[in-house]
PDB file of C-alpha atoms in Angstrom:
ATOM      1  CA  ASP A   1      86.873  98.382 102.651  1.00 67.00           C
ATOM      2  CA  GLN A   2      86.399  94.839 101.382  1.00 78.00           C
ATOM      3  CA  GLN A   3      85.944  94.927  97.608  1.00 92.00           C
ATOM      4  CA  VAL A   4      85.343  91.171  97.272  1.00 96.00           C
ATOM      5  CA  LYS A   5      83.304  89.251  99.833  1.00 96.00           C
ATOM      6  CA  GLN A   6      82.462  85.628 100.388  1.00 96.00           C
ATOM      7  CA  ASN A   7      79.850  85.646 103.110  1.00 92.00           C
ATOM      8  CA  SER A   8      79.790  81.907 103.798  1.00 95.00           C
ATOM      9  CA  PRO A   9      82.913  80.757 105.665  1.00 95.00           C
ATOM     10  CA  SER A  10      81.917  77.120 105.215  1.00 97.00           C
ATOM     11  CA  LEU A  11      79.613  74.864 103.216  1.00 97.00           C
ATOM     12  CA  SER A  12      78.842  71.168 103.600  1.00 98.00           C
ATOM     13  CA  VAL A  13      77.393  69.181 100.670  1.00 98.00           C
ATOM     14  CA  GLN A  14      76.541  65.543 100.074  1.00 98.00           C
ATOM     15  CA  GLU A  15      78.626  63.725  97.474  1.00 98.00           C
ATOM     16  CA  GLY A  16      76.912  63.745  94.091  1.00 98.00           C
ATOM     17  CA  ARG A  17      74.842  66.866  94.820  1.00 98.00           C
ATOM     18  CA  ILE A  18      75.454  70.400  93.587  1.00 98.00           C
ATOM     19  CA  SER A  19      77.775  72.776  95.475  1.00 98.00           C
ATOM     20  CA  ILE A  20      77.091  76.485  95.027  1.00 98.00           C
ATOM     21  CA  LEU A  21      79.644  79.001  96.268  1.00 98.00           C
ATOM     22  CA  ASN A  22      78.840  82.695  96.205  1.00 98.00           C
ATOM     23  CA  CYS A  23      80.846  85.891  95.946  1.00 98.00           C
ATOM     24  CA  ASP A  24      79.956  89.608  95.856  1.00 97.00           C
ATOM     25  CA  TYR A  25      82.068  92.535  94.727  1.00 97.00           C
ATOM     26  CA  THR A  26      81.771  96.299  94.862  1.00 95.00           C
ATOM     27  CA  ASN A  27      84.107  97.687  92.180  1.00 89.00           C
ATOM     28  CA  SER A  28      82.659  97.715  88.653  1.00 88.00           C
ATOM     29  CA  MET A  29      86.144  98.259  87.136  1.00 90.00           C
ATOM     30  CA  PHE A  30      87.196  94.607  87.430  1.00 92.00           C
ATOM     31  CA  ASP A  31      88.059  92.897  84.081  1.00 87.00           C
ATOM     32  CA  TYR A  32      87.917  89.244  85.044  1.00 92.00           C
ATOM     33  CA  PHE A  33      86.670  87.123  87.903  1.00 95.00           C
ATOM     34  CA  LEU A  34      88.391  83.949  88.962  1.00 95.00           C
ATOM     35  CA  TRP A  35      87.975  81.023  91.316  1.00 97.00           C
ATOM     36  CA  TYR A  36      90.908  79.393  93.046  1.00 96.00           C
ATOM     37  CA  LYS A  37      90.988  76.173  95.029  1.00 97.00           C
ATOM     38  CA  LYS A  38      93.352  75.712  97.954  1.00 96.00           C
ATOM     39  CA  TYR A  39      94.381  72.609  99.854  1.00 95.00           C
ATOM     40  CA  PRO A  40      96.150  72.888 103.241  1.00 92.00           C
ATOM     41  CA  ALA A  41      99.872  73.654 103.061  1.00 90.00           C
ATOM     42  CA  GLU A  42      99.682  74.332  99.318  1.00 94.00           C
ATOM     43  CA  GLY A  43      99.365  77.445  97.201  1.00 95.00           C
ATOM     44  CA  PRO A  44      96.056  78.286  95.517  1.00 96.00           C
ATOM     45  CA  THR A  45      95.459  76.673  92.128  1.00 95.00           C
ATOM     46  CA  PHE A  46      93.415  78.243  89.370  1.00 93.00           C
ATOM     47  CA  LEU A  47      90.036  76.644  88.727  1.00 95.00           C
ATOM     48  CA  ILE A  48      87.957  78.721  86.313  1.00 94.00           C
ATOM     49  CA  SER A  49      87.505  82.337  85.246  1.00 92.00           C
ATOM     50  CA  ILE A  50      84.972  84.556  83.526  1.00 93.00           C
ATOM     51  CA  SER A  51      85.339  87.789  81.628  1.00 92.00           C
ATOM     52  CA  SER A  52      83.315  90.766  82.827  1.00 92.00           C
ATOM     53  CA  ILE A  53      81.550  90.809  79.432  1.00 92.00           C
ATOM     54  CA  LYS A  54      80.169  87.282  79.789  1.00 94.00           C
ATOM     55  CA  ASP A  55      77.554  85.823  82.129  1.00 95.00           C
ATOM     56  CA  LYS A  56      78.521  82.146  82.135  1.00 96.00           C
ATOM     57  CA  ASN A  57      81.581  79.986  81.653  1.00 95.00           C
ATOM     58  CA  GLU A  58      81.652  76.217  81.899  1.00 96.00           C
ATOM     59  CA  ASP A  59      84.515  73.764  82.282  1.00 95.00           C
ATOM     60  CA  GLY A  60      83.550  70.179  82.955  1.00 97.00           C
ATOM     61  CA  ARG A  61      81.865  69.942  86.348  1.00 98.00           C
ATOM     62  CA  PHE A  62      82.534  73.603  87.102  1.00 98.00           C
ATOM     63  CA  THR A  63      80.388  76.535  85.959  1.00 98.00           C
ATOM     64  CA  VAL A  64      80.799  80.161  86.936  1.00 98.00           C
ATOM     65  CA  PHE A  65      77.911  82.616  86.624  1.00 98.00           C
ATOM     66  CA  LEU A  66      78.303  86.385  86.651  1.00 97.00           C
ATOM     67  CA  ASN A  67      75.479  88.823  87.374  1.00 97.00           C
ATOM     68  CA  LYS A  68      76.968  92.254  86.722  1.00 95.00           C
ATOM     69  CA  SER A  69      73.912  94.244  87.725  1.00 95.00           C
ATOM     70  CA  ALA A  70      73.935  92.548  91.143  1.00 96.00           C
ATOM     71  CA  LYS A  71      77.772  92.494  91.301  1.00 96.00           C
ATOM     72  CA  HIS A  72      77.541  88.821  92.173  1.00 97.00           C
ATOM     73  CA  LEU A  73      79.215  85.668  90.946  1.00 97.00           C
ATOM     74  CA  SER A  74      78.761  82.049  91.829  1.00 98.00           C
ATOM     75  CA  LEU A  75      80.587  78.784  91.268  1.00 98.00           C
ATOM     76  CA  HIS A  76      78.556  75.627  90.688  1.00 98.00           C
ATOM     77  CA  ILE A  77      80.154  72.222  91.062  1.00 98.00           C
ATOM     78  CA  VAL A  78      78.093  69.296  89.868  1.00 97.00           C
ATOM     79  CA  PRO A  79      78.300  66.521  90.775  1.00 98.00           C
ATOM     80  CA  SER A  80      80.354  67.216  93.899  1.00 98.00           C
ATOM     81  CA  GLN A  81      83.115  64.747  94.691  1.00 97.00           C
ATOM     82  CA  PRO A  82      85.128  64.133  97.893  1.00 96.00           C
ATOM     83  CA  GLY A  83      88.256  65.508  96.191  1.00 96.00           C
ATOM     84  CA  ASP A  84      86.474  68.854  95.860  1.00 97.00           C
ATOM     85  CA  SER A  85      86.812  69.373  99.619  1.00 98.00           C
ATOM     86  CA  ALA A  86      89.059  72.446  99.895  1.00 97.00           C
ATOM     87  CA  VAL A  87      88.939  76.187 100.510  1.00 97.00           C
ATOM     88  CA  TYR A  88      87.635  78.127  97.517  1.00 98.00           C
ATOM     89  CA  PHE A  89      88.593  81.747  96.924  1.00 97.00           C
ATOM     90  CA  CYS A  90      86.944  84.052  94.466  1.00 97.00           C
ATOM     91  CA  ALA A  91      89.106  86.842  93.102  1.00 96.00           C
ATOM     92  CA  ALA A  92      88.510  89.897  90.959  1.00 95.00           C
ATOM     93  CA  SER A  93      91.124  91.078  88.520  1.00 92.00           C
ATOM     94  CA  ARG A  94      92.261  94.397  87.099  1.00 89.00           C
ATOM     95  CA  LEU A  95      95.048  94.634  84.561  1.00 86.00           C
ATOM     96  CA  ILE A  96      97.515  97.404  85.494  1.00 83.00           C
ATOM     97  CA  GLN A  97     100.474  97.973  83.128  1.00 81.00           C
ATOM     98  CA  GLY A  98     100.627  94.292  82.167  1.00 80.00           C
ATOM     99  CA  ALA A  99     100.282  92.974  85.719  1.00 86.00           C
ATOM    100  CA  GLN A 100      97.133  91.211  86.914  1.00 88.00           C
ATOM    101  CA  LYS A 101      96.161  92.709  90.254  1.00 91.00           C
ATOM    102  CA  LEU A 102      93.905  90.289  92.115  1.00 93.00           C
ATOM    103  CA  VAL A 103      91.606  91.117  95.018  1.00 95.00           C
ATOM    104  CA  PHE A 104      90.559  87.996  96.920  1.00 96.00           C
ATOM    105  CA  GLY A 105      87.528  87.157  98.994  1.00 96.00           C
ATOM    106  CA  GLN A 106      87.952  85.561 102.430  1.00 96.00           C
ATOM    107  CA  GLY A 107      87.368  82.039 101.179  1.00 96.00           C
ATOM    108  CA  THR A 108      84.708  79.351 101.688  1.00 97.00           C
ATOM    109  CA  ARG A 109      85.659  75.971 103.108  1.00 97.00           C
ATOM    110  CA  LEU A 110      83.764  73.311 101.144  1.00 98.00           C
ATOM    111  CA  THR A 111      83.333  69.865 102.670  1.00 98.00           C
ATOM    112  CA  ILE A 112      81.911  67.057 100.548  1.00 98.00           C
ATOM    113  CA  ASN A 113      80.407  64.300 102.678  1.00 96.00           C
ATOM    114  CA  PRO A 114      80.369  60.722 101.337  1.00 91.00           C
TER     115      PRO A 114
ATOM    116  CA  ASN B   1     109.405  72.207  85.213  1.00 68.00           C
ATOM    117  CA  ALA B   2     109.146  73.189  88.905  1.00 79.00           C
ATOM    118  CA  GLY B   3     106.728  76.123  88.429  1.00 94.00           C
ATOM    119  CA  VAL B   4     106.997  78.620  91.293  1.00 97.00           C
ATOM    120  CA  THR B   5     109.341  77.720  94.140  1.00 97.00           C
ATOM    121  CA  GLN B   6     109.704  79.486  97.489  1.00 97.00           C
ATOM    122  CA  THR B   7     112.296  79.254 100.224  1.00 96.00           C
ATOM    123  CA  PRO B   8     112.211  78.772 103.119  1.00 97.00           C
ATOM    124  CA  LYS B   9     109.032  76.784 103.844  1.00 96.00           C
ATOM    125  CA  PHE B  10     108.986  77.796 107.514  1.00 96.00           C
ATOM    126  CA  GLN B  11     110.716  80.528 109.490  1.00 96.00           C
ATOM    127  CA  VAL B  12     110.584  81.839 113.047  1.00 97.00           C
ATOM    128  CA  LEU B  13     111.961  85.319 113.707  1.00 97.00           C
ATOM    129  CA  LYS B  14     112.281  87.477 116.766  1.00 97.00           C
ATOM    130  CA  THR B  15     110.867  91.000 116.663  1.00 98.00           C
ATOM    131  CA  GLY B  16     113.343  93.326 114.981  1.00 97.00           C
ATOM    132  CA  GLN B  17     115.190  90.653 113.020  1.00 97.00           C
ATOM    133  CA  SER B  18     115.400  90.843 109.243  1.00 97.00           C
ATOM    134  CA  MET B  19     115.047  88.213 106.568  1.00 96.00           C
ATOM    135  CA  THR B  20     114.505  87.727 102.852  1.00 97.00           C
ATOM    136  CA  LEU B  21     111.950  85.366 101.346  1.00 98.00           C
ATOM    137  CA  GLN B  22     113.060  83.969  98.015  1.00 97.00           C
ATOM    138  CA  CYS B  23     110.870  83.176  95.013  1.00 98.00           C
ATOM    139  CA  ALA B  24     111.761  81.818  91.587  1.00 97.00           C
ATOM    140  CA  GLN B  25     109.736  80.736  88.556  1.00 97.00           C
ATOM    141  CA  ASP B  26     110.876  78.739  85.549  1.00 95.00           C
ATOM    142  CA  MET B  27     107.895  79.465  83.274  1.00 94.00           C
ATOM    143  CA  ASN B  28     109.360  82.589  81.646  1.00 93.00           C
ATOM    144  CA  HIS B  29     106.533  84.748  83.024  1.00 93.00           C
ATOM    145  CA  ASN B  30     106.920  88.505  82.946  1.00 92.00           C
ATOM    146  CA  SER B  31     104.891  89.406  86.038  1.00 94.00           C
ATOM    147  CA  MET B  32     105.468  88.275  89.613  1.00 96.00           C
ATOM    148  CA  TYR B  33     103.646  88.954  92.888  1.00 97.00           C
ATOM    149  CA  TRP B  34     103.907  88.637  96.658  1.00 98.00           C
ATOM    150  CA  TYR B  35     100.817  88.007  98.811  1.00 98.00           C
ATOM    151  CA  ARG B  36     100.171  87.368 102.463  1.00 98.00           C
ATOM    152  CA  GLN B  37      97.336  85.286 103.858  1.00 96.00           C
ATOM    153  CA  ASP B  38      96.071  85.698 107.410  1.00 94.00           C
ATOM    154  CA  PRO B  39      93.511  83.469 109.174  1.00 86.00           C
ATOM    155  CA  GLY B  40      89.947  84.116 108.002  1.00 83.00           C
ATOM    156  CA  MET B  41      91.135  86.413 105.256  1.00 86.00           C
ATOM    157  CA  GLY B  42      91.859  86.076 101.608  1.00 90.00           C
ATOM    158  CA  LEU B  43      95.245  86.700 100.069  1.00 95.00           C
ATOM    159  CA  ARG B  44      96.312  90.328 100.054  1.00 96.00           C
ATOM    160  CA  LEU B  45      98.783  91.754  97.559  1.00 96.00           C
ATOM    161  CA  ILE B  46     101.965  93.158  99.115  1.00 97.00           C
ATOM    162  CA  TYR B  47     104.044  94.078  96.045  1.00 97.00           C
ATOM    163  CA  TYR B  48     104.129  93.139  92.409  1.00 96.00           C
ATOM    164  CA  SER B  49     106.499  93.373  89.460  1.00 95.00           C
ATOM    165  CA  ALA B  50     104.883  93.767  86.041  1.00 92.00           C
ATOM    166  CA  SER B  51     108.181  93.059  84.292  1.00 91.00           C
ATOM    167  CA  GLU B  52     111.886  92.740  85.000  1.00 92.00           C
ATOM    168  CA  GLY B  53     113.167  96.017  86.389  1.00 89.00           C
ATOM    169  CA  THR B  54     109.838  97.332  87.715  1.00 93.00           C
ATOM    170  CA  THR B  55     108.134  96.942  91.089  1.00 95.00           C
ATOM    171  CA  ASP B  56     104.986  98.514  92.538  1.00 95.00           C
ATOM    172  CA  LYS B  57     103.110  98.550  95.821  1.00 95.00           C
ATOM    173  CA  GLY B  58     100.007  96.469  96.366  1.00 94.00           C
ATOM    174  CA  GLU B  59      97.383  96.687  99.115  1.00 93.00           C
ATOM    175  CA  VAL B  60      99.628  96.115 102.157  1.00 96.00           C
ATOM    176  CA  PRO B  61     103.244  97.175 101.373  1.00 97.00           C
ATOM    177  CA  ASN B  62     104.211  98.731 104.710  1.00 96.00           C
ATOM    178  CA  GLY B  63     107.141  96.978 106.413  1.00 96.00           C
ATOM    179  CA  TYR B  64     108.280  95.198 103.237  1.00 98.00           C
ATOM    180  CA  ASN B  65     110.682  95.750 100.373  1.00 97.00           C
ATOM    181  CA  VAL B  66     111.094  93.763  97.167  1.00 98.00           C
ATOM    182  CA  SER B  67     113.735  93.140  94.532  1.00 97.00           C
ATOM    183  CA  ARG B  68     113.143  91.803  91.036  1.00 96.00           C
ATOM    184  CA  LEU B  69     116.595  90.334  90.624  1.00 88.00           C
ATOM    185  CA  ASN B  70     116.007  89.071  87.081  1.00 95.00           C
ATOM    186  CA  LYS B  71     113.097  87.639  85.103  1.00 95.00           C
ATOM    187  CA  ARG B  72     113.055  84.466  87.212  1.00 97.00           C
ATOM    188  CA  GLU B  73     113.500  85.774  90.743  1.00 97.00           C
ATOM    189  CA  PHE B  74     111.480  88.099  92.968  1.00 98.00           C
ATOM    190  CA  SER B  75     112.439  88.431  96.638  1.00 98.00           C
ATOM    191  CA  LEU B  76     110.570  89.931  99.602  1.00 98.00           C
ATOM    192  CA  ARG B  77     112.503  91.493 102.471  1.00 98.00           C
ATOM    193  CA  LEU B  78     111.392  92.244 106.004  1.00 97.00           C
ATOM    194  CA  GLU B  79     113.865  94.770 107.401  1.00 93.00           C
ATOM    195  CA  SER B  80     112.610  94.747 110.992  1.00 96.00           C
ATOM    196  CA  ALA B  81     110.078  91.994 111.604  1.00 96.00           C
ATOM    197  CA  ALA B  82     107.019  92.666 113.756  1.00 97.00           C
ATOM    198  CA  PRO B  83     104.473  90.198 115.240  1.00 97.00           C
ATOM    199  CA  SER B  84     101.852  91.686 112.868  1.00 96.00           C
ATOM    200  CA  GLN B  85     103.863  90.187 109.997  1.00 97.00           C
ATOM    201  CA  THR B  86     103.178  86.658 111.212  1.00 97.00           C
ATOM    202  CA  SER B  87     101.450  85.166 108.181  1.00 97.00           C
ATOM    203  CA  VAL B  88     101.720  82.762 105.276  1.00 97.00           C
ATOM    204  CA  TYR B  89     103.432  84.370 102.305  1.00 98.00           C
ATOM    205  CA  PHE B  90     102.742  83.302  98.735  1.00 98.00           C
ATOM    206  CA  CYS B  91     104.657  84.207  95.616  1.00 98.00           C
ATOM    207  CA  ALA B  92     102.991  84.001  92.197  1.00 97.00           C
ATOM    208  CA  SER B  93     103.734  84.624  88.550  1.00 96.00           C
ATOM    209  CA  SER B  94     101.317  85.260  85.710  1.00 92.00           C
ATOM    210  CA  VAL B  95     100.929  84.723  81.986  1.00 86.00           C
ATOM    211  CA  ARG B  96      98.335  85.899  79.489  1.00 83.00           C
ATOM    212  CA  VAL B  97      96.139  82.991  78.400  1.00 78.00           C
ATOM    213  CA  GLY B  98      93.973  84.706  75.824  1.00 74.00           C
ATOM    214  CA  GLY B  99      92.052  87.925  75.445  1.00 69.00           C
ATOM    215  CA  ILE B 100      93.307  91.329  76.498  1.00 68.00           C
ATOM    216  CA  ALA B 101      92.893  90.936  80.229  1.00 67.00           C
ATOM    217  CA  ASN B 102      92.745  87.157  80.615  1.00 77.00           C
ATOM    218  CA  TYR B 103      95.710  86.159  82.742  1.00 83.00           C
ATOM    219  CA  GLU B 104      96.368  83.145  84.916  1.00 87.00           C
ATOM    220  CA  GLN B 105      98.427  83.275  88.101  1.00 92.00           C
ATOM    221  CA  TYR B 106     100.469  80.350  89.333  1.00 94.00           C
ATOM    222  CA  PHE B 107     101.264  80.226  93.043  1.00 97.00           C
ATOM    223  CA  GLY B 108     104.137  78.799  95.011  1.00 97.00           C
ATOM    224  CA  PRO B 109     103.590  76.547  98.046  1.00 96.00           C
ATOM    225  CA  GLY B 110     104.011  79.361 100.564  1.00 97.00           C
ATOM    226  CA  THR B 111     106.323  80.345 103.422  1.00 97.00           C
ATOM    227  CA  ARG B 112     104.897  80.164 106.930  1.00 97.00           C
ATOM    228  CA  LEU B 113     106.476  82.957 108.969  1.00 97.00           C
ATOM    229  CA  THR B 114     106.105  83.435 112.725  1.00 97.00           C
ATOM    230  CA  VAL B 115     107.424  86.562 114.441  1.00 97.00           C
ATOM    231  CA  THR B 116     107.673  86.342 118.248  1.00 96.00           C
TER     232      THR B 116
END
Protein backbone atom coordinates (compact mmCIF):
# COMPACT_ATOMS: atom_id res chain seq x y z
CA ASP A 1 0.00 0.00 0.00
CA GLN A 2 1.87 3.03 -1.31
CA GLN A 3 0.92 6.06 0.78
CA VAL A 4 2.98 8.53 -1.29
CA LYS A 5 3.18 8.26 -5.07
CA GLN A 6 5.11 10.04 -7.76
CA ASN A 7 3.61 8.81 -11.00
CA SER A 8 6.20 10.29 -13.36
CA PRO A 9 9.51 8.39 -13.21
CA SER A 10 11.18 11.02 -15.39
CA LEU A 11 10.75 14.55 -16.70
CA SER A 12 12.75 16.48 -19.28
CA VAL A 13 12.61 20.30 -19.37
CA GLN A 14 14.37 22.99 -21.37
CA GLU A 15 16.72 25.27 -19.44
CA GLY A 16 14.97 28.46 -18.39
CA ARG A 17 11.48 26.94 -18.49
CA ILE A 18 9.34 25.80 -15.57
CA SER A 19 9.69 22.29 -14.12
CA ILE A 20 6.62 20.89 -12.37
CA LEU A 21 6.95 17.72 -10.31
CA ASN A 22 3.86 16.08 -8.87
CA CYS A 23 3.11 13.90 -5.88
CA ASP A 24 -0.06 12.29 -4.47
CA TYR A 25 -0.68 10.89 -1.01
CA THR A 26 -3.42 8.88 0.65
CA ASN A 27 -3.07 9.43 4.41
CA SER A 28 -4.66 12.64 5.72
CA MET A 29 -2.73 12.34 9.03
CA PHE A 30 0.54 13.70 7.62
CA ASP A 31 1.82 16.91 9.33
CA TYR A 32 4.33 18.16 6.79
CA PHE A 33 5.29 17.49 3.20
CA LEU A 34 8.84 17.78 1.97
CA TRP A 35 10.86 17.65 -1.21
CA TYR A 36 14.34 16.18 -1.34
CA LYS A 37 16.86 16.33 -4.15
CA LYS A 38 19.31 13.50 -4.75
CA TYR A 39 22.44 13.33 -6.88
CA PRO A 40 24.02 9.96 -7.75
CA ALA A 41 26.17 8.42 -5.01
CA GLU A 42 25.02 11.03 -2.48
CA GLY A 43 22.37 11.12 0.22
CA PRO A 44 19.17 13.10 -0.32
CA THR A 45 19.32 16.79 0.58
CA PHE A 46 16.38 18.79 1.84
CA LEU A 47 14.93 21.29 -0.61
CA ILE A 48 11.67 22.76 0.68
CA SER A 49 8.74 21.82 2.90
CA ILE A 50 5.16 22.83 3.56
CA SER A 51 2.95 22.46 6.59
CA SER A 52 -0.34 20.63 6.15
CA ILE A 53 -2.15 23.84 7.20
CA LYS A 54 -0.71 25.91 4.35
CA ASP A 55 -1.26 25.76 0.59
CA LYS A 56 1.92 27.39 -0.70
CA ASN A 57 5.52 27.87 0.34
CA GLU A 58 8.16 29.66 -1.69
CA ASP A 59 11.94 29.70 -1.45
CA GLY A 60 13.77 31.41 -4.27
CA ARG A 61 13.21 29.48 -7.49
CA PHE A 62 11.33 26.72 -5.68
CA THR A 63 7.63 26.78 -4.78
CA VAL A 64 5.62 23.95 -3.29
CA PHE A 65 1.83 23.87 -3.59
CA LEU A 66 -0.43 21.70 -1.45
CA ASN A 67 -4.01 20.81 -2.35
CA LYS A 68 -5.36 18.98 0.69
CA SER A 69 -8.76 18.18 -0.75
CA ALA A 70 -7.09 16.43 -3.70
CA LYS A 71 -4.26 15.03 -1.51
CA HIS A 72 -1.82 16.39 -4.06
CA LEU A 73 1.34 18.45 -3.90
CA SER A 74 3.59 19.84 -6.56
CA LEU A 75 7.04 21.39 -6.78
CA HIS A 76 7.62 24.21 -9.25
CA ILE A 77 11.13 25.19 -10.25
CA VAL A 78 11.45 28.38 -12.25
CA PRO A 79 13.61 29.08 -14.10
CA SER A 80 15.08 25.59 -14.43
CA GLN A 81 18.86 25.35 -14.50
CA PRO A 82 21.20 22.51 -15.57
CA GLY A 83 22.28 22.03 -11.94
CA ASP A 84 18.68 21.12 -11.11
CA SER A 85 19.13 17.81 -12.95
CA ALA A 86 18.71 15.20 -10.20
CA VAL A 87 16.19 12.77 -8.74
CA TYR A 88 13.49 14.50 -6.70
CA PHE A 89 11.65 12.71 -3.92
CA CYS A 90 8.53 13.95 -2.23
CA ALA A 91 8.01 12.79 1.33
CA ALA A 92 5.19 13.02 3.85
CA SER A 93 5.92 13.40 7.52
CA ARG A 94 4.29 12.34 10.77
CA LEU A 95 5.76 13.24 14.13
CA ILE A 96 5.81 10.20 16.45
CA GLN A 97 7.21 10.73 19.98
CA GLY A 98 9.67 13.38 18.79
CA ALA A 99 10.84 11.44 15.73
CA GLN A 100 9.93 12.53 12.20
CA LYS A 101 8.71 9.47 10.32
CA LEU A 102 8.99 10.08 6.59
CA VAL A 103 7.20 8.17 3.84
CA PHE A 104 8.84 8.72 0.45
CA GLY A 105 7.52 8.59 -3.08
CA GLN A 106 9.42 6.63 -5.74
CA GLY A 107 11.19 9.67 -7.12
CA THR A 108 11.17 11.61 -10.41
CA ARG A 109 14.35 11.99 -12.43
CA LEU A 110 14.49 15.57 -13.72
CA THR A 111 16.73 16.37 -16.67
CA ILE A 112 17.29 19.99 -17.65
CA ASN A 113 18.39 20.32 -21.27
CA PRO A 114 20.58 23.28 -22.29
CA ASN B 1 31.39 19.78 10.96
CA ALA B 2 31.08 16.49 9.04
CA GLY B 3 27.28 16.12 9.37
CA VAL B 4 26.21 12.48 9.04
CA THR B 5 28.93 9.95 8.25
CA GLN B 6 28.49 6.29 7.31
CA THR B 7 30.93 3.41 7.08
CA PRO B 8 31.62 1.45 5.00
CA LYS B 9 30.77 3.03 1.63
CA PHE B 10 30.60 -0.34 -0.14
CA GLN B 11 30.29 -3.91 1.08
CA VAL B 12 29.83 -7.32 -0.52
CA LEU B 13 28.57 -10.15 1.68
CA LYS B 14 27.80 -13.78 1.09
CA THR B 15 24.38 -15.10 2.10
CA GLY B 16 24.34 -15.87 5.81
CA GLN B 17 27.19 -13.56 6.77
CA SER B 18 26.66 -10.80 9.31
CA MET B 19 27.79 -7.21 9.40
CA THR B 20 27.18 -3.89 11.11
CA LEU B 21 26.71 -0.59 9.29
CA GLN B 22 27.96 2.36 11.29
CA CYS B 23 26.47 5.85 11.41
CA ALA B 24 27.53 8.93 13.36
CA GLN B 25 26.35 12.54 13.45
CA ASP B 26 28.08 15.55 14.97
CA MET B 27 25.10 17.94 14.94
CA ASN B 28 23.81 17.04 18.41
CA HIS B 29 20.51 15.78 16.96
CA ASN B 30 18.24 13.71 19.16
CA SER B 31 16.62 11.53 16.49
CA MET B 32 18.33 9.16 14.07
CA TYR B 33 17.04 6.88 11.31
CA TRP B 34 18.00 4.04 8.99
CA TYR B 35 16.51 3.76 5.48
CA ARG B 36 17.02 1.48 2.52
CA GLN B 37 16.59 2.48 -1.10
CA ASP B 38 15.92 -0.07 -3.84
CA PRO B 39 15.84 0.62 -7.60
CA GLY B 40 12.66 2.40 -8.70
CA MET B 41 11.55 2.90 -5.13
CA GLY B 42 11.77 5.66 -2.62
CA LEU B 43 13.56 5.37 0.68
CA ARG B 44 11.88 3.09 3.18
CA LEU B 45 12.33 3.42 6.93
CA ILE B 46 13.90 0.39 8.61
CA TYR B 47 14.33 1.57 12.22
CA TYR B 48 14.49 4.86 14.02
CA SER B 49 15.60 6.22 17.38
CA ALA B 50 13.67 9.21 18.71
CA SER B 51 16.27 9.82 21.41
CA GLU B 52 19.26 8.18 23.05
CA GLY B 53 18.17 4.92 24.63
CA THR B 54 15.08 4.33 22.48
CA THR B 55 14.61 2.50 19.18
CA ASP B 56 11.49 1.61 17.20
CA LYS B 57 10.60 -0.32 14.07
CA GLY B 58 9.84 1.42 10.80
CA GLU B 59 8.21 0.07 7.64
CA VAL B 60 10.67 -2.75 6.84
CA PRO B 61 12.44 -3.94 10.04
CA ASN B 62 12.58 -7.68 9.37
CA GLY B 63 16.13 -9.06 9.19
CA TYR B 64 17.69 -6.04 10.92
CA ASN B 65 18.63 -4.93 14.41
CA VAL B 66 19.79 -1.53 15.62
CA SER B 67 21.73 -0.05 18.51
CA ARG B 68 21.69 3.57 19.62
CA LEU B 69 25.12 3.50 21.21
CA ASN B 70 25.02 7.11 22.39
CA LYS B 71 23.60 10.40 21.12
CA ARG B 72 26.03 10.47 18.18
CA GLU B 73 25.99 6.88 16.94
CA PHE B 74 23.28 4.61 15.55
CA SER B 75 24.29 1.26 14.04
CA LEU B 76 22.37 -1.20 11.85
CA ARG B 77 23.13 -4.91 12.05
CA LEU B 78 22.34 -7.67 9.60
CA GLU B 79 22.62 -10.94 11.52
CA SER B 80 22.26 -13.29 8.54
CA ALA B 81 22.39 -11.44 5.24
CA ALA B 82 20.04 -12.42 2.41
CA PRO B 83 20.09 -11.39 -1.29
CA SER B 84 16.85 -9.45 -0.66
CA GLN B 85 18.89 -7.11 1.56
CA THR B 86 20.96 -5.94 -1.40
CA SER B 87 20.27 -2.21 -1.34
CA VAL B 88 21.67 1.23 -0.62
CA TYR B 89 21.38 2.09 3.06
CA PHE B 90 21.07 5.66 4.29
CA CYS B 91 21.38 6.95 7.82
CA ALA B 92 19.81 10.28 8.81
CA SER B 93 19.39 12.52 11.82
CA SER B 94 16.80 15.20 12.43
CA VAL B 95 16.33 18.51 14.21
CA ARG B 96 13.30 20.70 14.78
CA VAL B 97 13.52 23.84 12.64
CA GLY B 98 10.41 25.66 13.79
CA GLY B 99 6.79 24.89 14.51
CA ILE B 100 5.55 21.84 16.35
CA ALA B 101 6.07 19.30 13.61
CA ASN B 102 8.58 21.06 11.36
CA TYR B 103 11.70 18.93 11.33
CA GLU B 104 14.54 18.63 8.86
CA GLN B 105 16.41 15.39 8.21
CA TYR B 106 20.04 15.30 7.19
CA PHE B 107 21.25 12.22 5.33
CA GLY B 108 24.57 10.47 5.13
CA PRO B 109 26.15 9.50 1.79
CA GLY B 110 24.92 5.91 1.93
CA THR B 111 26.35 2.39 2.07
CA ARG B 112 25.96 0.25 -1.04
CA LEU B 113 25.51 -3.36 0.08
CA THR B 114 25.48 -6.40 -2.21
CA VAL B 115 24.57 -9.84 -0.87
CA THR B 116 25.46 -12.76 -3.17
